[in-house]
Coordinates of N, CA and C in Angstrom, one line a residue:
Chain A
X1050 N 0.8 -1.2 0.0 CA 0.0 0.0 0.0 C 0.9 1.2 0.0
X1051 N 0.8 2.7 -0.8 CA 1.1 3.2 -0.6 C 0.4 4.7 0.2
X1052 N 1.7 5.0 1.0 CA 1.8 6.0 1.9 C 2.5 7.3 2.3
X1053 N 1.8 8.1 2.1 CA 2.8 9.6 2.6 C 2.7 10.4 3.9
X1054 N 4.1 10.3 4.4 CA 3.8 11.3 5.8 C 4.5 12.5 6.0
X1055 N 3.8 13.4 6.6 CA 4.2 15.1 6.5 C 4.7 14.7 8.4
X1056 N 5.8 14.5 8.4 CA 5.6 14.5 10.2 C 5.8 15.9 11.0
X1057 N 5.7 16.5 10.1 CA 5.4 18.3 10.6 C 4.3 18.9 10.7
X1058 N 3.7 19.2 11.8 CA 1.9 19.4 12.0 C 1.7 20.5 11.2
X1059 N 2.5 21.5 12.0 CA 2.4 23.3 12.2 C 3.9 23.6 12.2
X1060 N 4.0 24.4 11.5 CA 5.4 25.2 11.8 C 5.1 26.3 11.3
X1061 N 5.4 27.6 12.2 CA 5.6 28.9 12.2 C 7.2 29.3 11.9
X1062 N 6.9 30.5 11.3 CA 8.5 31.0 10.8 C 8.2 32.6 11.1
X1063 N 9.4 33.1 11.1 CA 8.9 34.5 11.0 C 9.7 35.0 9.7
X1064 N 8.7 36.3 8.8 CA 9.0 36.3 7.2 C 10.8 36.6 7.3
X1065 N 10.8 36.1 6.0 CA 12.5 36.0 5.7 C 13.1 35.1 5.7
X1066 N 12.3 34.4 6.9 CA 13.0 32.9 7.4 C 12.8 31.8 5.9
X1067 N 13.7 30.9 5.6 CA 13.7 29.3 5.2 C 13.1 28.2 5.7
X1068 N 12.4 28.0 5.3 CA 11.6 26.8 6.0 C 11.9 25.6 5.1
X1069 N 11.7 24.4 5.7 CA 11.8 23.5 4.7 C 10.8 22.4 5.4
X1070 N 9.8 22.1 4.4 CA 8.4 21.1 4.6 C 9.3 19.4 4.5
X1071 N 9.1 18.9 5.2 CA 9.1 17.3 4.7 C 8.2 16.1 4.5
X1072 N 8.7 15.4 3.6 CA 7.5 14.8 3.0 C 8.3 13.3 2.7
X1073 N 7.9 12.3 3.3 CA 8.0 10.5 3.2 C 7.3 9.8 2.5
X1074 N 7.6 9.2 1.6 CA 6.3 8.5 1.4 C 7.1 7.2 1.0
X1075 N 5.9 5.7 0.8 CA 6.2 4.5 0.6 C 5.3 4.2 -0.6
X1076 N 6.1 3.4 -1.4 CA 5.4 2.7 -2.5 C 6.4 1.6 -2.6
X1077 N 5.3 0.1 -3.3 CA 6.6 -0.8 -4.2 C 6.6 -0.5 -5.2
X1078 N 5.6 0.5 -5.8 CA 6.1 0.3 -7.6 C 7.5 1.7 -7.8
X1079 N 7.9 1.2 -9.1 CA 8.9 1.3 -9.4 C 8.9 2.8 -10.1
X1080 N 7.7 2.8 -10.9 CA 7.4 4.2 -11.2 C 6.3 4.4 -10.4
X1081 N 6.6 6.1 -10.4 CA 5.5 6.8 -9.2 C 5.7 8.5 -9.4
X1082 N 4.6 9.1 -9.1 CA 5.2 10.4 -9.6 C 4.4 11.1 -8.0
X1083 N 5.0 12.2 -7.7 CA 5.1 13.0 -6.5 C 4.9 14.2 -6.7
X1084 N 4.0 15.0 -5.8 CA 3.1 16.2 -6.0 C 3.2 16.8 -4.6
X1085 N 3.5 18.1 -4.8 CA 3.2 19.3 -3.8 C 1.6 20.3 -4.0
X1086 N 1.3 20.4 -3.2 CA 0.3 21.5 -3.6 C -0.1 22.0 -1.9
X1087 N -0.8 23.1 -2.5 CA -0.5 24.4 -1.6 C -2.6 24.7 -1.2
X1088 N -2.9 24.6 0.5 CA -3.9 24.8 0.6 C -4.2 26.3 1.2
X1089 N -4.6 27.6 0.5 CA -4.5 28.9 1.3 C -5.7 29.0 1.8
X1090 N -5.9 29.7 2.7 CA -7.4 29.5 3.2 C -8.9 29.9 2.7
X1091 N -8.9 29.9 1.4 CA -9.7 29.5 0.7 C -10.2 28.2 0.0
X1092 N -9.5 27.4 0.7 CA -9.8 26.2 0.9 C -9.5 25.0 -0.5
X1093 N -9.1 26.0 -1.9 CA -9.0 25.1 -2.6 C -7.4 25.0 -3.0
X1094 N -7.0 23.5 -3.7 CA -6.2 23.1 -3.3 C -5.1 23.2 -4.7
X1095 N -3.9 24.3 -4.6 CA -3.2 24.8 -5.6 C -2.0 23.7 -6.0
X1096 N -2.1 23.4 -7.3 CA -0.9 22.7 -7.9 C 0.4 23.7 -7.4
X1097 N 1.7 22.6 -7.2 CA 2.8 23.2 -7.0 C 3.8 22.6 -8.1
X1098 N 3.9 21.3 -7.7 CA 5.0 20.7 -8.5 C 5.0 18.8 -8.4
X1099 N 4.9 18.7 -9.9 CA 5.1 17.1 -10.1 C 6.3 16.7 -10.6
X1100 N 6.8 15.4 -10.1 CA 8.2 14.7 -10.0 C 7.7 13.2 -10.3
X1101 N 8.5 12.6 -11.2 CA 8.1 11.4 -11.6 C 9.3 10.3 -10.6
X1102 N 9.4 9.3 -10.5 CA 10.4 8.7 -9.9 C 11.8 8.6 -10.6
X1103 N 11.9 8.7 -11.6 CA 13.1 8.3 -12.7 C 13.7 9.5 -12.6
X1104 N 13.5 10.9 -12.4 CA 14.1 12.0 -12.2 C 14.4 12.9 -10.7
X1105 N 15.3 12.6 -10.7 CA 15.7 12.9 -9.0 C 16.3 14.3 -9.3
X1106 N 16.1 15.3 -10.4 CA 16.9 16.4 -10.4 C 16.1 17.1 -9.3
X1107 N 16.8 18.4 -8.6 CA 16.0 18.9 -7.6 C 15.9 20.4 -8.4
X1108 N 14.6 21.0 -8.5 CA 14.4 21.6 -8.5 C 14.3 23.2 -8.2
X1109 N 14.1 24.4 -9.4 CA 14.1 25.7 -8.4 C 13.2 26.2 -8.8
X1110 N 12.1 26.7 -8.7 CA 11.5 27.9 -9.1 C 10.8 29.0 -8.4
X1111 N 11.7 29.8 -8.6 CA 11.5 31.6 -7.5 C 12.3 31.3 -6.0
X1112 N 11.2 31.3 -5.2 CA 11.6 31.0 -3.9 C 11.3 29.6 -3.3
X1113 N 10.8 28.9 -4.2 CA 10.9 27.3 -3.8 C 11.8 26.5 -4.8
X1114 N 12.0 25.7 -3.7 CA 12.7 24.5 -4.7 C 12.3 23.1 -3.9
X1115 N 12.7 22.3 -4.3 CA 12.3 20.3 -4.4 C 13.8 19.8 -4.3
X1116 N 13.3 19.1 -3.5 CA 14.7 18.2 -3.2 C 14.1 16.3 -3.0
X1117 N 14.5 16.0 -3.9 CA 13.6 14.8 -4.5 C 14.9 13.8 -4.1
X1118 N 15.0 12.7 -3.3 CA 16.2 11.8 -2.8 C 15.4 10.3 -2.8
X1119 N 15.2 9.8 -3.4 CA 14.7 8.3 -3.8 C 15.1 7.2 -2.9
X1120 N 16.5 7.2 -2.3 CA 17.4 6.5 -1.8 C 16.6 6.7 -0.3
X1121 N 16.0 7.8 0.3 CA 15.7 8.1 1.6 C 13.8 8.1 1.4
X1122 N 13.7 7.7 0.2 CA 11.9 8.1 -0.1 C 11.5 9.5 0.4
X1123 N 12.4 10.5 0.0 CA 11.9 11.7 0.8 C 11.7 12.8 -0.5
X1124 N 10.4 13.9 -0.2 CA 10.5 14.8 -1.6 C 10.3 15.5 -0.4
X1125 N 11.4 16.7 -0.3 CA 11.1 17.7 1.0 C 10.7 19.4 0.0
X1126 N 10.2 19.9 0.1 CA 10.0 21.5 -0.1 C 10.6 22.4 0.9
X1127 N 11.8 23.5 -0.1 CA 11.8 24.8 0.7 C 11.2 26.0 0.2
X1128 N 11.5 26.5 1.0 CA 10.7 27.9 0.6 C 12.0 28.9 1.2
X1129 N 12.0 29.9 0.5 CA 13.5 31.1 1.2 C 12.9 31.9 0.8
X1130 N 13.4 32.7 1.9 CA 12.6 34.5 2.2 C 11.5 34.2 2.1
X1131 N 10.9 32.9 3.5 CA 9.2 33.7 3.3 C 8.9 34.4 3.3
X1132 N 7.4 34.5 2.9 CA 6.4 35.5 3.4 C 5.1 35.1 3.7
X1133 N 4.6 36.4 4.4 CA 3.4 36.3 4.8 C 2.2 35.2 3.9
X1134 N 2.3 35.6 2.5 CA 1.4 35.2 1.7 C 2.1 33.6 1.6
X1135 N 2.9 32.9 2.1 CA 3.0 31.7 2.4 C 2.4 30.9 3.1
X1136 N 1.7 31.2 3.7 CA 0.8 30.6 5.2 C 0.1 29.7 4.6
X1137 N -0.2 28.5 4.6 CA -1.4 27.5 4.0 C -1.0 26.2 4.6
X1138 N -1.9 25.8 4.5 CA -1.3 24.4 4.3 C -0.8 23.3 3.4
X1139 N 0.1 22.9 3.5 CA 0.7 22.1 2.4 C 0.5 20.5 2.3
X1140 N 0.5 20.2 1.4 CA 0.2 18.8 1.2 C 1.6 18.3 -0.1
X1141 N 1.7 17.1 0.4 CA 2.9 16.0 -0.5 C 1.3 15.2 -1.0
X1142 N 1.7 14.5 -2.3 CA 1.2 13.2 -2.3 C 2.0 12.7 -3.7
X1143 N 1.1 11.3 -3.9 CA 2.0 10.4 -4.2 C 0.4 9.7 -5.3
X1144 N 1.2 9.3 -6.8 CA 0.2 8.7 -7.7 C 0.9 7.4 -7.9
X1145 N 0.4 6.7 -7.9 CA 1.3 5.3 -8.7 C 1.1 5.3 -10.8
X1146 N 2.0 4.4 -11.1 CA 1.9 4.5 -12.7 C 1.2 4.8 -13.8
X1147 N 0.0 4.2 -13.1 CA -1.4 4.4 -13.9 C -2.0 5.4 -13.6
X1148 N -1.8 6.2 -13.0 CA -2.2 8.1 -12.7 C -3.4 7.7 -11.9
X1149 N -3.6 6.1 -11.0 CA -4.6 6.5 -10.6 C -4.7 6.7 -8.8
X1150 N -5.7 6.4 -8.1 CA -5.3 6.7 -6.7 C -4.3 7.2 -5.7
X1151 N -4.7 9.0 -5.9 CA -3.5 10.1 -5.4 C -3.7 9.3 -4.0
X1152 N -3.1 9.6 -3.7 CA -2.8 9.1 -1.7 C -2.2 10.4 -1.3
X1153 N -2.8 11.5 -0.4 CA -2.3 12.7 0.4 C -1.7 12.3 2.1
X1154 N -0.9 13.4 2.0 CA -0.2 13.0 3.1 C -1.5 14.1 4.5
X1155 N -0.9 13.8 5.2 CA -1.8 14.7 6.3 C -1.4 16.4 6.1
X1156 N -0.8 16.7 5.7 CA -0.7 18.0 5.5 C 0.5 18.8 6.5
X1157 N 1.2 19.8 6.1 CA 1.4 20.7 7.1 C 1.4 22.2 6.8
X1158 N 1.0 22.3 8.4 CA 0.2 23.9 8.7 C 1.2 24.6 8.6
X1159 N 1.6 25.9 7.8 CA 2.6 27.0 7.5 C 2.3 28.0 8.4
X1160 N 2.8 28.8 9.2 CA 2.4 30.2 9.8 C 3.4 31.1 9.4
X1161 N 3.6 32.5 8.2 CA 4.6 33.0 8.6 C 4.1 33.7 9.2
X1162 N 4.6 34.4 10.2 CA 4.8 35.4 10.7 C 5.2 37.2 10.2
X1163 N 5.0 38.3 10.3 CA 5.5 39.3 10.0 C 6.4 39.7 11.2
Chain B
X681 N -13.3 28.7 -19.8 CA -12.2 28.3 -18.9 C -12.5 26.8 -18.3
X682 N -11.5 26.0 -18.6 CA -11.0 24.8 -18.1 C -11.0 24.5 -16.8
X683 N -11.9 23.4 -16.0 CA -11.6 23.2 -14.6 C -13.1 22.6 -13.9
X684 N -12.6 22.4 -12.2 CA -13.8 21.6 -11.9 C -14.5 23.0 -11.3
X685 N -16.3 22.8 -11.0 CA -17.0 23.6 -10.1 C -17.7 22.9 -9.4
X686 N -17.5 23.0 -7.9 CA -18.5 22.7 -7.0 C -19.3 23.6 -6.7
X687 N -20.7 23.2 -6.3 CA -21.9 23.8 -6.0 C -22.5 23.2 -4.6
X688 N -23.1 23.8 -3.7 CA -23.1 25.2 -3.8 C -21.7 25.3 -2.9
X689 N -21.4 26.6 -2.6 CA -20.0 26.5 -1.7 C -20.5 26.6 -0.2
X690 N -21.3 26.8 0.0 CA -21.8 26.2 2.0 C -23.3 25.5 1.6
X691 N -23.2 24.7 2.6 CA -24.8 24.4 2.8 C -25.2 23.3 4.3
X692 N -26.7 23.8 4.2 CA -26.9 23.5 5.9 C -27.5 22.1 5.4
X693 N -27.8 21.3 5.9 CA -28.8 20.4 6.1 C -29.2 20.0 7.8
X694 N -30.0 19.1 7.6 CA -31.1 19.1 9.2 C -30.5 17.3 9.1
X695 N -30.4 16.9 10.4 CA -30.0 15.9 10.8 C -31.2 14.4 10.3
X696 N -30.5 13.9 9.7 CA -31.7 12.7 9.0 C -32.4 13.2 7.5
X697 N -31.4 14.1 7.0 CA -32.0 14.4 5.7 C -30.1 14.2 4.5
X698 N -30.6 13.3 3.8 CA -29.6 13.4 2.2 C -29.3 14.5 1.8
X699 N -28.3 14.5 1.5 CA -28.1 16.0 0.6 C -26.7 15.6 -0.3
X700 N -27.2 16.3 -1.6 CA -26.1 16.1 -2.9 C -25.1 16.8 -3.2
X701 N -24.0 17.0 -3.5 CA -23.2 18.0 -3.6 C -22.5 17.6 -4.7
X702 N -22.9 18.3 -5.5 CA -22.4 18.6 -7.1 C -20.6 19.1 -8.1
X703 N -20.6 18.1 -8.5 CA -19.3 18.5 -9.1 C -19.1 18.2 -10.6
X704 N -18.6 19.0 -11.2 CA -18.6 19.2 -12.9 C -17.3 19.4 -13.5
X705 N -17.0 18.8 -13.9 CA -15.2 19.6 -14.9 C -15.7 19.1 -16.2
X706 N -15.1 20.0 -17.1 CA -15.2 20.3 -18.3 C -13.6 20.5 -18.5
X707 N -12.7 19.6 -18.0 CA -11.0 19.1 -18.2 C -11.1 17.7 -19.4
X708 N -12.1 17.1 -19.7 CA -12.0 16.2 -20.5 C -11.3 14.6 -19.1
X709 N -11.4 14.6 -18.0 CA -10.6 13.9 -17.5 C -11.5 12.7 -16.8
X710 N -11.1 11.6 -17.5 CA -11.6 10.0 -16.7 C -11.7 9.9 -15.4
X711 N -10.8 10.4 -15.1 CA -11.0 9.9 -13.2 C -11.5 11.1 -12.3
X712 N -12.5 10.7 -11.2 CA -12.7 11.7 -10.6 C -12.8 11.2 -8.9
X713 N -12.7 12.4 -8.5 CA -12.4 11.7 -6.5 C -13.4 12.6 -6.1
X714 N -13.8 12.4 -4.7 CA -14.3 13.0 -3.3 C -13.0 12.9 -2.3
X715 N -12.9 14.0 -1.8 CA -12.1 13.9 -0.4 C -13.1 14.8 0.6
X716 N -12.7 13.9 1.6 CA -13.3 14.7 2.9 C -12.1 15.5 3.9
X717 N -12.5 16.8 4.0 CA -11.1 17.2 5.0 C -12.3 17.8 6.1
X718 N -11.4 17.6 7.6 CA -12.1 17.8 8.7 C -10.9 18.8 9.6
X719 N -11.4 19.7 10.3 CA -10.5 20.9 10.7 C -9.1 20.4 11.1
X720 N -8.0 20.9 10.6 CA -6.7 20.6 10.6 C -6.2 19.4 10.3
X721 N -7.1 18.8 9.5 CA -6.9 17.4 9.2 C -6.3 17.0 7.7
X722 N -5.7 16.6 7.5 CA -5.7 15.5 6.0 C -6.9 15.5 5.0
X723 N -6.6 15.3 3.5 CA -7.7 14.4 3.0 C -8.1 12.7 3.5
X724 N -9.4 12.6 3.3 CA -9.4 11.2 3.0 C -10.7 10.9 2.0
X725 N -10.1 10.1 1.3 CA -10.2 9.6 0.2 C -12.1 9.1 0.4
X726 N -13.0 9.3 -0.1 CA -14.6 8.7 -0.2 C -15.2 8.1 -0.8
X727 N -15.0 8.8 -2.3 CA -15.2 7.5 -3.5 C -14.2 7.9 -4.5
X728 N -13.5 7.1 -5.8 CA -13.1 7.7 -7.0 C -13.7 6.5 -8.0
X729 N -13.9 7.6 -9.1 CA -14.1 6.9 -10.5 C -13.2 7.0 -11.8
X730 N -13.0 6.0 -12.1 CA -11.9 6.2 -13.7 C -12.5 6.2 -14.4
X731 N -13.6 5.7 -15.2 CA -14.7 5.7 -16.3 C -15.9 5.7 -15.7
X732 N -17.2 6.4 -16.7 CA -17.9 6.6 -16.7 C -18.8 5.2 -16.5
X733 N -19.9 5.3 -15.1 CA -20.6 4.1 -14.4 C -19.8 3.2 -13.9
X734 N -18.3 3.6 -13.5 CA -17.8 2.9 -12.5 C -17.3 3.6 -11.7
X735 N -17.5 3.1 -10.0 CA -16.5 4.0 -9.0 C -16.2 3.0 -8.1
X736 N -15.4 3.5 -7.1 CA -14.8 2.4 -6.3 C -15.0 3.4 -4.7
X737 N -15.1 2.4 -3.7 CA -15.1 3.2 -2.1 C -13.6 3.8 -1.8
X738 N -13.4 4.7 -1.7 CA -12.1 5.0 -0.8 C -12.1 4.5 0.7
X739 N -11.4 5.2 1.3 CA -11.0 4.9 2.7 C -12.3 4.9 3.4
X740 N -13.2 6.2 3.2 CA -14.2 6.2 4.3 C -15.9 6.3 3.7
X741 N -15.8 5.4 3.1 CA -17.2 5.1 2.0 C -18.7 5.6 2.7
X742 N -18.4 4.9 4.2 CA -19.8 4.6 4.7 C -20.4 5.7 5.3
X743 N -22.0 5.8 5.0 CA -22.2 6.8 4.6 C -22.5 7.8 3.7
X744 N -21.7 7.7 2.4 CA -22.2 8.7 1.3 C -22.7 7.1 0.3
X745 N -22.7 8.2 -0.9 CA -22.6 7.1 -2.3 C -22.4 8.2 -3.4
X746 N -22.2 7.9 -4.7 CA -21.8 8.3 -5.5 C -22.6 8.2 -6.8
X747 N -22.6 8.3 -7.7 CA -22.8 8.0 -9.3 C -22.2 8.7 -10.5
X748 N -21.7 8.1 -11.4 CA -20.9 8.6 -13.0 C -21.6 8.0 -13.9
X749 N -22.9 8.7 -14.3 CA -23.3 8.5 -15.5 C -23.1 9.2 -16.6
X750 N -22.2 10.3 -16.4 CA -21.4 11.3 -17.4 C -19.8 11.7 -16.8
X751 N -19.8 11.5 -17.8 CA -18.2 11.7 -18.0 C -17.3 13.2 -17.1
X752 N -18.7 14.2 -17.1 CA -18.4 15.4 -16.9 C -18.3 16.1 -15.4
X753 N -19.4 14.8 -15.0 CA -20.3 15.3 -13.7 C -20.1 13.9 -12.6
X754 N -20.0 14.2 -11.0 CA -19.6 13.2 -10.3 C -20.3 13.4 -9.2
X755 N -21.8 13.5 -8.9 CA -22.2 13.9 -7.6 C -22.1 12.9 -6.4
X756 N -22.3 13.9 -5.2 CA -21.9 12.9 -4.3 C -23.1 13.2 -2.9
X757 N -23.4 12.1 -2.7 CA -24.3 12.4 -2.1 C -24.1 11.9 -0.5
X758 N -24.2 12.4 0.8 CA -24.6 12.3 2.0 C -26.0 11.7 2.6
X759 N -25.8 10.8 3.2 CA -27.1 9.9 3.7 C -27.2 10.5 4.8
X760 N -28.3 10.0 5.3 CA -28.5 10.1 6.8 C -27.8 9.2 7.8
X761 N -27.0 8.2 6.8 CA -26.2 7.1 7.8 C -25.1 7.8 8.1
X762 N -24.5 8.7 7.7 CA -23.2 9.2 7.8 C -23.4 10.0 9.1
X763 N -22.8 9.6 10.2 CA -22.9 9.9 11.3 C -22.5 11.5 11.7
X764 N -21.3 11.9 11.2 CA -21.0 13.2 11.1 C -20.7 13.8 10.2
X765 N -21.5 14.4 9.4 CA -21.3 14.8 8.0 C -20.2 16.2 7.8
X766 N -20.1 16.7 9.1 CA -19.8 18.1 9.3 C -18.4 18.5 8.7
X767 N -18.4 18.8 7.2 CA -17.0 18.9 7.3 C -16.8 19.4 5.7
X768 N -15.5 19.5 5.3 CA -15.3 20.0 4.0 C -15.3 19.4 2.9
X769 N -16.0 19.4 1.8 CA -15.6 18.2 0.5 C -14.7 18.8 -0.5
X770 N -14.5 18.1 -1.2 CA -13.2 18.4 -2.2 C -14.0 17.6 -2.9
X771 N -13.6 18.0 -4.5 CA -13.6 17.2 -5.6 C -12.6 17.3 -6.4
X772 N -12.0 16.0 -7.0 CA -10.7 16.4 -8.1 C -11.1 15.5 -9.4
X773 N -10.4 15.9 -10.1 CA -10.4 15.4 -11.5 C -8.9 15.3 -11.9
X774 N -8.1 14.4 -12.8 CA -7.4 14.0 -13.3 C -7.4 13.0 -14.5
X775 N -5.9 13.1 -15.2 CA -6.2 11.9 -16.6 C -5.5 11.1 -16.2
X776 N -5.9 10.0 -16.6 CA -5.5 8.4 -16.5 C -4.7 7.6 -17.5
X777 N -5.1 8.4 -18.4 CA -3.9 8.1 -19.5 C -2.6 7.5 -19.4
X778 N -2.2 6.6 -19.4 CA -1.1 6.1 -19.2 C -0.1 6.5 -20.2
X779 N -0.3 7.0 -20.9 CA 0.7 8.1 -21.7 C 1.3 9.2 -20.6
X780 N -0.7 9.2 -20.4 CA 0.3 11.0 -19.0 C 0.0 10.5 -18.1
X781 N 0.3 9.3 -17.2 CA 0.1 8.9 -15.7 C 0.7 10.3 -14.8
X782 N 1.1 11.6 -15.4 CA 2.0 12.5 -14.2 C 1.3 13.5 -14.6
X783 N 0.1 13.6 -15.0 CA -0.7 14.9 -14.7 C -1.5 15.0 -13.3
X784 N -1.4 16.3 -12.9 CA -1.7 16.4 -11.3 C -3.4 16.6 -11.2
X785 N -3.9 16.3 -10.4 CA -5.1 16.4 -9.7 C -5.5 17.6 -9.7
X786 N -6.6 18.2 -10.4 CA -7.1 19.3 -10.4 C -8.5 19.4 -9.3
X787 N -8.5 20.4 -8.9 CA -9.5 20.4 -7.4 C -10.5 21.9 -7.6
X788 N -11.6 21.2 -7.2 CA -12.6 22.1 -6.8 C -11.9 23.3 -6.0
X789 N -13.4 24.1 -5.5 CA -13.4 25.1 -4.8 C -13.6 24.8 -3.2
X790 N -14.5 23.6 -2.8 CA -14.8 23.0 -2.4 C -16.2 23.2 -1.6
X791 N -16.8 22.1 -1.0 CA -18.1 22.7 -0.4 C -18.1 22.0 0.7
X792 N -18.4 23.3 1.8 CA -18.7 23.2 3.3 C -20.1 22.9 3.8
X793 N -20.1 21.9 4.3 CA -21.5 21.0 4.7 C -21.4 21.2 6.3
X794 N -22.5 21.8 6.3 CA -22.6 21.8 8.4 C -24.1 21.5 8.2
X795 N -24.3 20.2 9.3 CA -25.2 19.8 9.9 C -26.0 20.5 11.2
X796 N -27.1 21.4 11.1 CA -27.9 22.0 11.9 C -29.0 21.4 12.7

């Protein structure tokens, strides 16, 4: 069965700060592709970024980047020089081959701070 | 414009009454989900469909039901068996294509259900 865990409930930062989200997950299949997305309190839930398993490059774009390590099952998210307009909650998940049954991880709560 | 709509975006119901909550994408996309999120909580998974007049239970089935007699539309309906209905739904759509197994899950706006 596959599984993803955020073992980060809530973390507060204050703006400026680096934060970095972590995200676990388990599968047996061999291909598997991996998703970030972003929940702001409007409740609906924003694409960030998909990673297939065969490409472990890590990622940048703006003030995030992906750090995708296969060897540790880990896709972690940072974020530099938060901000305020960071605050949501985040979600990892995980598709297997056939694009079907996303599996979300529990989430974690962002607070920046000003 | 391309994407899913849920309807309506709050709604009350009275304890021992059904109620449907509507979802539509015009993404062209085979599969469609329910998630339930409850205050500071995760998704979890309620029903998904890959083709049209089939769906399968997710994690926490009991209590709603479902139907896909179009491709376009996924409603989801709340029983009176569902012990605590109180909570947020989500709907997503995605393609199945095994060409594009890595296209991501597109999501409603979602609809907030409180039981009065």
């Amino acid at each position: 069965a596959q599984k993803v865990t955020q073992a980060q409930t809530e973390i507060s930062v204050v703006e400026k700060e680096d934060v970095t989200l972590d995200c676990v997950y388990e599968t047996r299949d061999t291909t598997y592709y991996l998703f970030w997305y972003k929940q702001p309190p409007s409740g609906e839930l924003v694409f960030l970024i998909r990673r297939n398993s065969f490409d472990e490059q890590n990622e940048i774009s703006g003030r995030y980047s992906w750090n995708f390590q296969k060897s540790t099952s880990s896709f972690n998210f940072t974020i530099t020089a938060s901000q305020v307009v960071d605050s949501a909650v985040y979600f990892c998940a995980l598709v297997d081959n056939y694009g079907q049954n996303f599996v979300f991880g529990p989430g974690t709560r962002l607070s920046v701070l000003p | 414009d391309g994407g899913i709509t849920q309807s309506p975006k709050y709604l009350f119901r009275k304890e021992g009454q059904n109620v449907t909550l509507s979802c539509e994408q015009n993404l062209n996309h085979d599969a469609m989900y329910w998630y339930r999120q409850d205050p500071g909580q995760g998704l979890r998974l309620i029903y998904y469909s890959q083709i049209v007049n089939d769906f399968q239970k997710g994690d926490i089935a009991e209590g709603y039901s479902v139907s896909r007699e179009k491709k376009e539309s996924f409603p989801l309906t709340v029983t009176s068996a569902q012990k605590n209905p109180t909570a947020f739904y989500l709907c997503a759509s995605s393609m199945t294509d095994r060409a594009y197994p890595d296209t991501e899950a597109f999501f409603g706006q979602g609809t907030r259900l409180t039981v009065v």
